[in-house]
Coordinates of C-alpha atoms (C1' of nucleotides) in Angstrom, one line a residue:
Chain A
X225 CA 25.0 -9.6 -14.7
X226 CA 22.7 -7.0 -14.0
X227 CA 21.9 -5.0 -16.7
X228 CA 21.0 -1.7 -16.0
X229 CA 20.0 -0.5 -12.2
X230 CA 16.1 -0.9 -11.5
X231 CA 14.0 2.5 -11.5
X232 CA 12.8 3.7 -8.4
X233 CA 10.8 6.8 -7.8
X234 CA 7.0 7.6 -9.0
X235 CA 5.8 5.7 -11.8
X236 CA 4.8 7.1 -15.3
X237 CA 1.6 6.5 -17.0
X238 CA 3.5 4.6 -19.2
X239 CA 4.8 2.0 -16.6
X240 CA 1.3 1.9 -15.2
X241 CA -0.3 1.0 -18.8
X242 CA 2.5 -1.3 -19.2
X243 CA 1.9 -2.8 -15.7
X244 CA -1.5 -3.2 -15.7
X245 CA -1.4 -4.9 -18.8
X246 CA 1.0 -7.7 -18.0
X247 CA -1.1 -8.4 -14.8
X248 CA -3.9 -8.6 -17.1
X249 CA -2.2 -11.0 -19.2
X250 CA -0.2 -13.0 -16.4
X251 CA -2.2 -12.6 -13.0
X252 CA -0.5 -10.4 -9.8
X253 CA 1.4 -13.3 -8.3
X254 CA 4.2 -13.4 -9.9
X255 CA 5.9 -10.1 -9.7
X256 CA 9.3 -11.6 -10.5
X257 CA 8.4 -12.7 -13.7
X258 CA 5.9 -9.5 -14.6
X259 CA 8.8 -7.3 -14.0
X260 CA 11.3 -9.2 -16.0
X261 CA 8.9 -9.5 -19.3
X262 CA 7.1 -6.6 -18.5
X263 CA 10.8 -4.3 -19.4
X264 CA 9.6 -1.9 -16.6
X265 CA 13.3 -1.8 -15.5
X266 CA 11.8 -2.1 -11.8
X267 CA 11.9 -4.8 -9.1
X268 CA 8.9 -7.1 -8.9
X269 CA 8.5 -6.0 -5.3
X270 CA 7.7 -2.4 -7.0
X271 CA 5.7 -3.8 -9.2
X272 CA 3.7 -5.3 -6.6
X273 CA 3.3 -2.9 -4.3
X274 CA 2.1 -0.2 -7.5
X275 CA -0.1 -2.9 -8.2
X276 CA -1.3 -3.0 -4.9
X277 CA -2.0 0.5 -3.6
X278 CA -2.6 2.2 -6.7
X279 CA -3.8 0.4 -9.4
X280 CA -6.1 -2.3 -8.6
X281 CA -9.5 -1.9 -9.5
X282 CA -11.0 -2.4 -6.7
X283 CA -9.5 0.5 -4.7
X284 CA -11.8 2.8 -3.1
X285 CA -10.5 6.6 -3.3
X286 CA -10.8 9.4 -0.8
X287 CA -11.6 10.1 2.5
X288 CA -12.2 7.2 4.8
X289 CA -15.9 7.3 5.8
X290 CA -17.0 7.6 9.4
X291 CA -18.0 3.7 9.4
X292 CA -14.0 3.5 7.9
X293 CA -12.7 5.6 10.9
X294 CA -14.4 3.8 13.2
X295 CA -13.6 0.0 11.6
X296 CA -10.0 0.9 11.7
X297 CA -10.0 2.0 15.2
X298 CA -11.9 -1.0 16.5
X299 CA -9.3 -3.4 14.6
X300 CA -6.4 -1.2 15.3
X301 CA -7.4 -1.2 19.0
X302 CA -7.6 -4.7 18.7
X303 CA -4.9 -6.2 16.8
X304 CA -2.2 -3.4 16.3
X305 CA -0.1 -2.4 13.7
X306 CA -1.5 -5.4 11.5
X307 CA -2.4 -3.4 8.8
X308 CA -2.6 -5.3 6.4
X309 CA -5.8 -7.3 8.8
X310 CA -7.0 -4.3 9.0
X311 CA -7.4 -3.2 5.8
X312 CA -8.7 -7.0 4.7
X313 CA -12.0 -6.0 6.9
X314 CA -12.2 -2.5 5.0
X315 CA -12.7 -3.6 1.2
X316 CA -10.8 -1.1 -1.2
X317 CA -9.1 0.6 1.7
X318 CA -4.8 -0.7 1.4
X319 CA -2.9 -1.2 4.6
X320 CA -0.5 1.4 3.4
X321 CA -3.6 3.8 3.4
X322 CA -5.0 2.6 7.2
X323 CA -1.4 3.1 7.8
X324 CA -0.9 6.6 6.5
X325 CA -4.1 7.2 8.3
X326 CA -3.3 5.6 11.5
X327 CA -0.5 7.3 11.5
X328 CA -1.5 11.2 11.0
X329 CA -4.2 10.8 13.2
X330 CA -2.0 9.4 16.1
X331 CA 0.2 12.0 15.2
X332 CA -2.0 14.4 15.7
X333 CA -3.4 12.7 19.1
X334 CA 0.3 12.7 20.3
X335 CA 0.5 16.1 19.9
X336 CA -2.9 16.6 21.5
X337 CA -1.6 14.5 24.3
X338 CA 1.7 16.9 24.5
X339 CA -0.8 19.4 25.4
X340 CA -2.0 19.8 29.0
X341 CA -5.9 19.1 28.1
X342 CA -7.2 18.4 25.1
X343 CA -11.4 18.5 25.2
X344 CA -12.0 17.4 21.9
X345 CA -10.4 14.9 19.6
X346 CA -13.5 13.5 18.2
X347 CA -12.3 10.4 18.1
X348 CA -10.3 9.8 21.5
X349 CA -14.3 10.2 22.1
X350 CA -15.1 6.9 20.4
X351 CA -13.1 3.9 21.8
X352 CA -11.6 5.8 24.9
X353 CA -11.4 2.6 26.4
X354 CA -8.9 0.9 23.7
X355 CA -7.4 4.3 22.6
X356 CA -6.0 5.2 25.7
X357 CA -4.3 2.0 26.2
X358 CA -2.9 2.0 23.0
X359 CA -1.4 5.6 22.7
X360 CA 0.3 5.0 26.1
X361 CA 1.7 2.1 25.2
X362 CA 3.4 4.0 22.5
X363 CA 7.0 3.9 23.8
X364 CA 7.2 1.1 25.6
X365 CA 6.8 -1.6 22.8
X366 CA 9.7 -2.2 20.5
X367 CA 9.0 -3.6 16.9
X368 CA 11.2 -6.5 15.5
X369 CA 14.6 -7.5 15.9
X370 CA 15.7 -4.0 15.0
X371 CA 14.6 -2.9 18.3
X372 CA 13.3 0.5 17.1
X373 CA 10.4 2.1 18.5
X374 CA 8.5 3.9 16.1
X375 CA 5.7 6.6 18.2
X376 CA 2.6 5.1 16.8
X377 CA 3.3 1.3 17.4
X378 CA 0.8 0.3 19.9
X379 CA 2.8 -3.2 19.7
X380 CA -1.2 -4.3 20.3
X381 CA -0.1 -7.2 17.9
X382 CA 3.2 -8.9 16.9
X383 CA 3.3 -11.6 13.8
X384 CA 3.6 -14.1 17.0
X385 CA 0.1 -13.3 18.3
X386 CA -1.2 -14.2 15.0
X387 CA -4.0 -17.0 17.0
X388 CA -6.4 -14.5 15.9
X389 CA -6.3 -15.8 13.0
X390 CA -6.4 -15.9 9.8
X391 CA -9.6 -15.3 8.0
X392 CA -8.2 -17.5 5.5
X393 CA -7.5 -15.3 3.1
X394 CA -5.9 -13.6 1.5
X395 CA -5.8 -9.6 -0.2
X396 CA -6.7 -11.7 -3.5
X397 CA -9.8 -13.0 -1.8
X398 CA -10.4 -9.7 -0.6
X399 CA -10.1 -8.1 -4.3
X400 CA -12.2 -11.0 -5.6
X401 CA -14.9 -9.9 -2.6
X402 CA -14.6 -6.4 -3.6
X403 CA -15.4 -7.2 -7.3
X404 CA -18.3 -9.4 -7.0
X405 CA -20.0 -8.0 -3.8
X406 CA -19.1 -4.7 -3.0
X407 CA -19.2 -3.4 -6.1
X408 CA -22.7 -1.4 -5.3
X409 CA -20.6 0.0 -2.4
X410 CA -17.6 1.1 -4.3
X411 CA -18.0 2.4 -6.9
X412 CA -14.4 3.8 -8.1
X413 CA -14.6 4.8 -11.0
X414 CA -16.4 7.9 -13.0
X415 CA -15.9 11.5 -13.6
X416 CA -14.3 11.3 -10.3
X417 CA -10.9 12.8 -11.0
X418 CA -12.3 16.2 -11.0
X419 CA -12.6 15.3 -7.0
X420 CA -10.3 15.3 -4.4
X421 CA -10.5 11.4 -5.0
X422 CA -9.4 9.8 -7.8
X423 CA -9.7 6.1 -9.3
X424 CA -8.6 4.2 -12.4
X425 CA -11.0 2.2 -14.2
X426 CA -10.2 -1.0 -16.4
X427 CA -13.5 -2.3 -17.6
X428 CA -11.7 -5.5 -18.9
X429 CA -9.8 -5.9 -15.2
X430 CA -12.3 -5.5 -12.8
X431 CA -15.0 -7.3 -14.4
X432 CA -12.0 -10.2 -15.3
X433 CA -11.2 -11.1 -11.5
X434 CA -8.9 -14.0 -12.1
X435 CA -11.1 -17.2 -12.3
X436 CA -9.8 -20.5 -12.2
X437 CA -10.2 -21.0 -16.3
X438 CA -7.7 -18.3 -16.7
X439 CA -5.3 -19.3 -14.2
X440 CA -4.6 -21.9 -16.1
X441 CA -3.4 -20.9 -18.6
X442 CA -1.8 -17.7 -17.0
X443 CA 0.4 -20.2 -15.4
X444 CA 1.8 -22.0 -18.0
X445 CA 4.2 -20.5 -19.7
X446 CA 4.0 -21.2 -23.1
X447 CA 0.7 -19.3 -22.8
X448 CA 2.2 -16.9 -21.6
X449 CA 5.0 -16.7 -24.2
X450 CA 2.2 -16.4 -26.9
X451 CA 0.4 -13.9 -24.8
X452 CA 3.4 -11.9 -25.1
X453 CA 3.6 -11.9 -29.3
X454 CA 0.0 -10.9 -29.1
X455 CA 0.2 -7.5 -26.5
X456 CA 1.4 -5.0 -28.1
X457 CA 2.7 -2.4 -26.1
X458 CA 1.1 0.4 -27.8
X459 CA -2.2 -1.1 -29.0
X460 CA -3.4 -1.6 -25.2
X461 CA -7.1 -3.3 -24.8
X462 CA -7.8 -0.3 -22.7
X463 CA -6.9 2.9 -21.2
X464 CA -7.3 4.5 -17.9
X465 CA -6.1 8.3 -16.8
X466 CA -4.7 9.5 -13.7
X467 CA -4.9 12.6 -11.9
X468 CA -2.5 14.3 -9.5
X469 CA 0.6 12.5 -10.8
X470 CA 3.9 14.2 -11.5
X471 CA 3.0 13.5 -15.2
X472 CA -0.2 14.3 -15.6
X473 CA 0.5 18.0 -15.6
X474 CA -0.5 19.7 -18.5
Chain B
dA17 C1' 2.3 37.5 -2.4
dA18 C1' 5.6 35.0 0.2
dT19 C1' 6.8 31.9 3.7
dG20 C1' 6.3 28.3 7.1
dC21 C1' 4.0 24.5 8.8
dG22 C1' 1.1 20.5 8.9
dT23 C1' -1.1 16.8 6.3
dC24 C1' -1.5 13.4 2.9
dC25 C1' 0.2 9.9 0.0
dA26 C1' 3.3 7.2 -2.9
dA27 C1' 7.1 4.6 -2.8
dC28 C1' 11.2 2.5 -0.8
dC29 C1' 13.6 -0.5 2.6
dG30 C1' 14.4 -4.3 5.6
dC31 C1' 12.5 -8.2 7.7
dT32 C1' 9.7 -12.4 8.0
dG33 C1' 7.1 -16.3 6.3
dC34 C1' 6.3 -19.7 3.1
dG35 C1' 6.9 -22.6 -0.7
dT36 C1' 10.2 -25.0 -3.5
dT37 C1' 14.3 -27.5 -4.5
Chain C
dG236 C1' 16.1 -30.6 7.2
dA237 C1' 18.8 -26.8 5.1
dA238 C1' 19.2 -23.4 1.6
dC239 C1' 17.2 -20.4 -1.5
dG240 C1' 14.0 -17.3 -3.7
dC241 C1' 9.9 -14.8 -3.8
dA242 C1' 5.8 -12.6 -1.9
dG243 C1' 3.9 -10.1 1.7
dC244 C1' 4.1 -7.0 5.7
dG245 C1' 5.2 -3.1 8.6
dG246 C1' 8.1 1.0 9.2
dT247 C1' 10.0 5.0 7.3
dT248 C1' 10.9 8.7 4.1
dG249 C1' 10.3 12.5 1.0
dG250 C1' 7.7 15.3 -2.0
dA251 C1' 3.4 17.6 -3.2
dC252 C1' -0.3 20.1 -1.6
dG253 C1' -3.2 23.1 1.3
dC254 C1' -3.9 26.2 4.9
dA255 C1' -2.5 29.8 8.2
dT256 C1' 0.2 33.6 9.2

DNA sequence: AATGCGTCCAACCGCTGCGTT
DNA sequence: GAACGCAGCGGTTGGACGCAT
């Protein structure tokens, strides 16, 4: 039976600790199993996506760059909604952020549109050629079986024109990428929650991107079982601050 | 100083795809 | 090959924040 209903709503610094600690210890695959053992009381689908677009370590903070803007435009023009394509070609960037993105600024290009002229829109400027298509074709493409329309699908790419394809791989690659290569490029973490931006830093996590050795044993269970006994919830190998959270207050 | 509005962002929901049995 | 379960993806929502009035 189901025990008690799962949480929803923002996570604590406690669930994040807890969190990031059982993907240390068990790898972010198997978000079923992290959420069970884990005692987060949420789904592993939560878990996952916490994991994902919050705290990884290899998530780049603040404002998209101009090369960003640009990159996401270009892509966007040419595949889509595919977000999560997208964001594979911007390293530390989440889809959910190029989708949050995508979506203000269309937002605010609707509106622009709404208007009789609109002279600037710096970057209507840029790709007029793919922009304009794509903001017209707004309302005319419908997304998925539920048949809704949503304003900033440009419907440029469904999961059936996926020829494109595939890079191969997959946001795990990417992550691995971003730890071993783009490091110089990133770099997350420091005294940076006094900034608009902010970043977690695990100095055990990023530097332990999951190598094959580990895997191993993450994935057998027994290992896992004895990797329990030995974490301690409150004795945690490292420790990591947030800013802006609802907890963090004070 | 108070209020309204727009923007940003975290998180949830529903659907799809894929692997396993 | 069908059924099932899980992970991933895209869409949507709601709250916090910042700026303008």
């Amino acid at each position: 039976m189901m025990q008690d209903e799962n949480r929803k709503g923002p996570w604590t610094e406690q669930e994040d600790i807890l969190l990031v600690n059982f993907v240390n210890l068990f790898g972010d695959r198997r978000w079923d199993y992290i959420a069970k053992v884990s005692g987060l009381n949420r789904t592993g689908k939560s878990c996952r996506l916490r994991w994902v677009n919050y705290l990884h370590p290899g998530l780049k903070r603040g404002k998209m760059t101009q090369q960003e803007e640009r990159l996401v435009l270009e892509l966007h023009a040419k595949w889509g909604n595919r977000w999560s394509k997208i964001a594979r070609k911007l390293p530390g960037r989440t889809d959910n952020e190029i989708k949050n993105y995508w979506r203000t600024h269309m937002r605010k290009k609707a509106q622009e549109k709404k208007r009789p002229v609109s002279p600037t829109s710096s970057f209507s400027n840029y790709s007029s050629s793919s922009m304009t298509t794509t903001t017209q074709e707004t309302s005319c493409h419908s997304r998925k079986s539920s048949g809704k329309v949503s304003f900033y699908d440009t419907g440029g790419s469904s999961r059936e024109m996926n020829q494109e394809t595939e890079d191969g791989y997959s946001m795990d690659d990417i992550w691995r990428e971003i730890d071993h290569s783009e490091v110089n490029m990133i770099k997350p973490v420091k005294d940076i929650y006094t900034e608009q931006s902010y970043c977690l830093s695990y100095p055990n996590l990023a530097s332990q991107s999951w190598d094959q050795s580990s895997l191993d044993s993450i994935w057998n269970i027994d290992a896992d079982k004895s990797k329990m006994s030995s974490f301690e919830s409150d004795q945690f190998p490292f420790c990591f601050q947030h800013s802006r959270s609802p907890w963090s207050s004070g």
